[in-house]
mmCIF file of C-alpha atoms and ligand atoms in Angstrom:
data_model
loop_
_atom_site.group_PDB
_atom_site.id
_atom_site.type_symbol
_atom_site.label_atom_id
_atom_site.label_comp_id
_atom_site.label_asym_id
_atom_site.label_seq_id
_atom_site.Cartn_x
_atom_site.Cartn_y
_atom_site.Cartn_z
ATOM 1 C CA MET A 2 73.518 86.127 99.266
ATOM 2 C CA GLN A 3 75.692 83.357 100.751
ATOM 3 C CA CYS A 4 79.109 84.273 101.981
ATOM 4 C CA PRO A 5 81.818 83.081 99.573
ATOM 5 C CA CYS A 6 83.896 81.795 102.521
ATOM 6 C CA ASN A 7 81.080 79.731 104.031
ATOM 7 C CA PRO A 8 77.848 78.743 102.239
ATOM 8 C CA ASN A 9 76.116 78.273 105.605
ATOM 9 C CA LYS A 10 76.359 81.969 106.370
ATOM 10 C CA LYS A 11 74.952 85.074 104.789
ATOM 11 C CA TYR A 12 77.484 87.497 103.372
ATOM 12 C CA SER A 13 75.874 90.285 105.411
ATOM 13 C CA ASP A 14 76.483 88.298 108.644
ATOM 14 C CA CYS A 15 80.009 87.277 107.687
ATOM 15 C CA CYS A 16 82.667 88.855 105.480
ATOM 16 C CA GLN A 17 80.674 91.942 104.522
ATOM 17 C CA LYS A 18 81.347 93.318 107.986
ATOM 18 C CA ALA A 19 85.082 92.953 107.426
ATOM 19 C CA HIS A 20 84.865 94.447 103.947
ATOM 20 C CA GLN A 21 83.071 97.492 105.350
ATOM 21 C CA ASN A 22 85.399 97.901 108.310
ATOM 22 C CA ILE A 23 88.641 95.959 108.619
ATOM 23 C CA HIS A 24 88.841 96.991 112.279
ATOM 24 C CA SER A 25 85.832 94.742 112.974
ATOM 25 C CA VAL A 26 87.919 91.613 112.207
ATOM 26 C CA THR A 27 88.798 89.910 115.488
ATOM 27 C CA SER A 28 90.939 86.928 114.439
ATOM 28 C CA ALA A 29 93.485 85.750 111.895
ATOM 29 C CA GLU A 30 91.001 83.173 110.595
ATOM 30 C CA ALA A 31 88.305 85.818 110.097
ATOM 31 C CA LEU A 32 90.784 87.976 108.206
ATOM 32 C CA MET A 33 91.816 85.027 106.032
ATOM 33 C CA ARG A 34 88.169 84.264 105.270
ATOM 34 C CA SER A 35 87.474 87.879 104.403
ATOM 35 C CA ARG A 36 90.455 87.881 102.034
ATOM 36 C CA TYR A 37 89.163 84.746 100.288
ATOM 37 C CA SER A 38 85.760 86.404 99.902
ATOM 38 C CA ALA A 39 87.461 89.537 98.577
ATOM 39 C CA PHE A 40 89.187 87.405 95.916
ATOM 40 C CA VAL A 41 85.826 85.903 94.951
ATOM 41 C CA LEU A 42 84.178 89.341 94.797
ATOM 42 C CA ALA A 43 87.225 90.952 93.137
ATOM 43 C CA ASN A 44 87.389 93.483 95.966
ATOM 44 C CA ILE A 45 90.964 94.470 95.228
ATOM 45 C CA ASP A 46 90.993 97.489 97.528
ATOM 46 C CA TYR A 47 90.179 95.291 100.509
ATOM 47 C CA LEU A 48 92.881 92.820 99.485
ATOM 48 C CA GLN A 49 95.437 95.639 99.405
ATOM 49 C CA LYS A 50 94.277 97.005 102.741
ATOM 50 C CA SER A 51 94.512 93.577 104.379
ATOM 51 C CA TYR A 52 98.194 93.103 103.453
ATOM 52 C CA HIS A 53 100.950 94.057 105.849
ATOM 53 C CA SER A 54 102.703 97.178 104.514
ATOM 54 C CA SER A 55 105.948 95.202 104.010
ATOM 55 C CA THR A 56 104.340 92.629 101.671
ATOM 56 C CA ARG A 57 101.584 94.696 100.027
ATOM 57 C CA PRO A 58 101.571 94.291 96.222
ATOM 58 C CA SER A 59 102.639 97.182 94.025
ATOM 59 C CA LYS A 60 100.151 99.038 91.802
ATOM 60 C CA ARG A 61 101.198 96.914 88.842
ATOM 61 C CA GLU A 62 100.870 93.674 90.815
ATOM 62 C CA LYS A 63 97.487 94.872 92.069
ATOM 63 C CA LYS A 64 96.233 95.118 88.477
ATOM 64 C CA GLU A 65 97.547 91.628 87.719
ATOM 65 C CA ILE A 66 95.858 90.181 90.808
ATOM 66 C CA LEU A 67 92.572 91.816 89.841
ATOM 67 C CA ALA A 68 92.743 90.480 86.282
ATOM 68 C CA TRP A 69 93.626 86.996 87.540
ATOM 69 C CA THR A 70 90.888 86.733 90.160
ATOM 70 C CA LYS A 71 88.307 87.899 87.609
ATOM 71 C CA ALA A 72 89.539 85.260 85.144
ATOM 72 C CA VAL A 73 89.171 82.283 87.491
ATOM 73 C CA ASN A 74 86.016 80.752 88.965
ATOM 74 C CA TRP A 75 86.329 80.314 92.703
ATOM 75 C CA ILE A 76 84.818 77.071 93.983
ATOM 76 C CA LYS A 77 85.299 76.883 97.748
ATOM 77 C CA LEU A 78 87.439 77.515 100.772
ATOM 78 C CA GLU A 79 88.486 74.874 103.296
ATOM 79 C CA VAL A 80 90.137 75.999 106.516
ATOM 80 C CA LEU A 81 92.273 73.079 107.710
ATOM 81 C CA HIS A 82 93.895 74.477 110.826
ATOM 82 C CA ALA A 83 94.002 77.834 112.543
ATOM 83 C CA THR A 84 96.078 79.194 115.411
ATOM 84 C CA GLU A 85 96.151 82.670 116.872
ATOM 85 C CA ASN A 86 98.307 83.992 114.019
ATOM 86 C CA THR A 87 98.371 81.284 111.315
ATOM 87 C CA VAL A 88 95.755 79.686 109.072
ATOM 88 C CA GLU A 89 96.280 76.631 106.905
ATOM 89 C CA PHE A 90 93.734 76.496 104.113
ATOM 90 C CA LYS A 91 92.876 75.163 100.696
ATOM 91 C CA ALA A 92 91.212 77.442 98.154
ATOM 92 C CA PHE A 93 89.756 75.668 95.124
ATOM 93 C CA PHE A 94 89.212 77.370 91.804
ATOM 94 C CA MET A 95 88.687 76.632 88.159
ATOM 95 C CA GLU A 96 91.144 78.076 85.669
ATOM 96 C CA ASN A 97 91.090 77.397 81.940
ATOM 97 C CA GLY A 98 88.677 74.516 82.433
ATOM 98 C CA SER A 99 90.546 72.627 85.134
ATOM 99 C CA ILE A 100 90.344 72.621 88.912
ATOM 100 C CA ASP A 101 93.322 73.950 90.783
ATOM 101 C CA VAL A 102 94.005 74.468 94.471
ATOM 102 C CA ILE A 103 96.048 76.864 96.542
ATOM 103 C CA HIS A 104 97.243 75.103 99.707
ATOM 104 C CA GLU A 105 98.884 77.600 101.996
ATOM 105 C CA ASN A 106 99.860 78.129 105.602
ATOM 106 C CA SER A 107 99.434 81.865 106.009
ATOM 107 C CA VAL A 108 100.857 84.086 108.710
ATOM 108 C CA PHE A 109 98.980 87.078 110.077
ATOM 109 C CA CYS A 110 99.806 89.868 112.488
ATOM 110 C CA LYS A 111 98.410 93.174 113.630
ATOM 111 C CA GLU A 112 99.310 96.484 112.052
ATOM 112 C CA ASN A 113 97.642 99.813 112.747
ATOM 113 C CA ASP A 114 95.464 98.051 115.291
ATOM 114 C CA HIS A 115 93.881 95.530 112.909
ATOM 115 C CA TRP A 116 94.729 92.089 111.519
ATOM 116 C CA VAL A 117 96.721 91.885 108.281
ATOM 117 C CA TYR A 118 98.174 89.149 106.091
ATOM 118 C CA LEU A 119 101.951 88.947 106.367
ATOM 119 C CA GLY A 120 102.736 86.077 103.996
ATOM 120 C CA GLN A 121 103.278 82.333 103.705
ATOM 121 C CA LYS A 122 104.947 80.303 106.387
HETATM 122 ZN ZN1 ZN B 419 82.604 84.980 105.064
#
């Protein structure tokens, strides 16, 4: 199957590696891509794991995130700009019949020796 983050790559050569072992992620952009793919695949445990401990959603929020990502249809990811610890992206999805976009400049850092998502800039 194609990777949700990049239709030119196979999932097994791309985000699956991250989903199987978060320690294999070597850059902020790769972590961001793997989080997008986890939203598409409703892999909520990976999403939780890839948050920094200070911003990780609560159990209740986790359920809401899971319900939301299952309710929308993800269309595509566009990475606009990436630095060592930030990634600006657009994530397009369909919700209730209309196209919507998340445009975010995300900040990443390392915790427990692997990349994690800290929050928005
Ligand atoms: Zn991918």
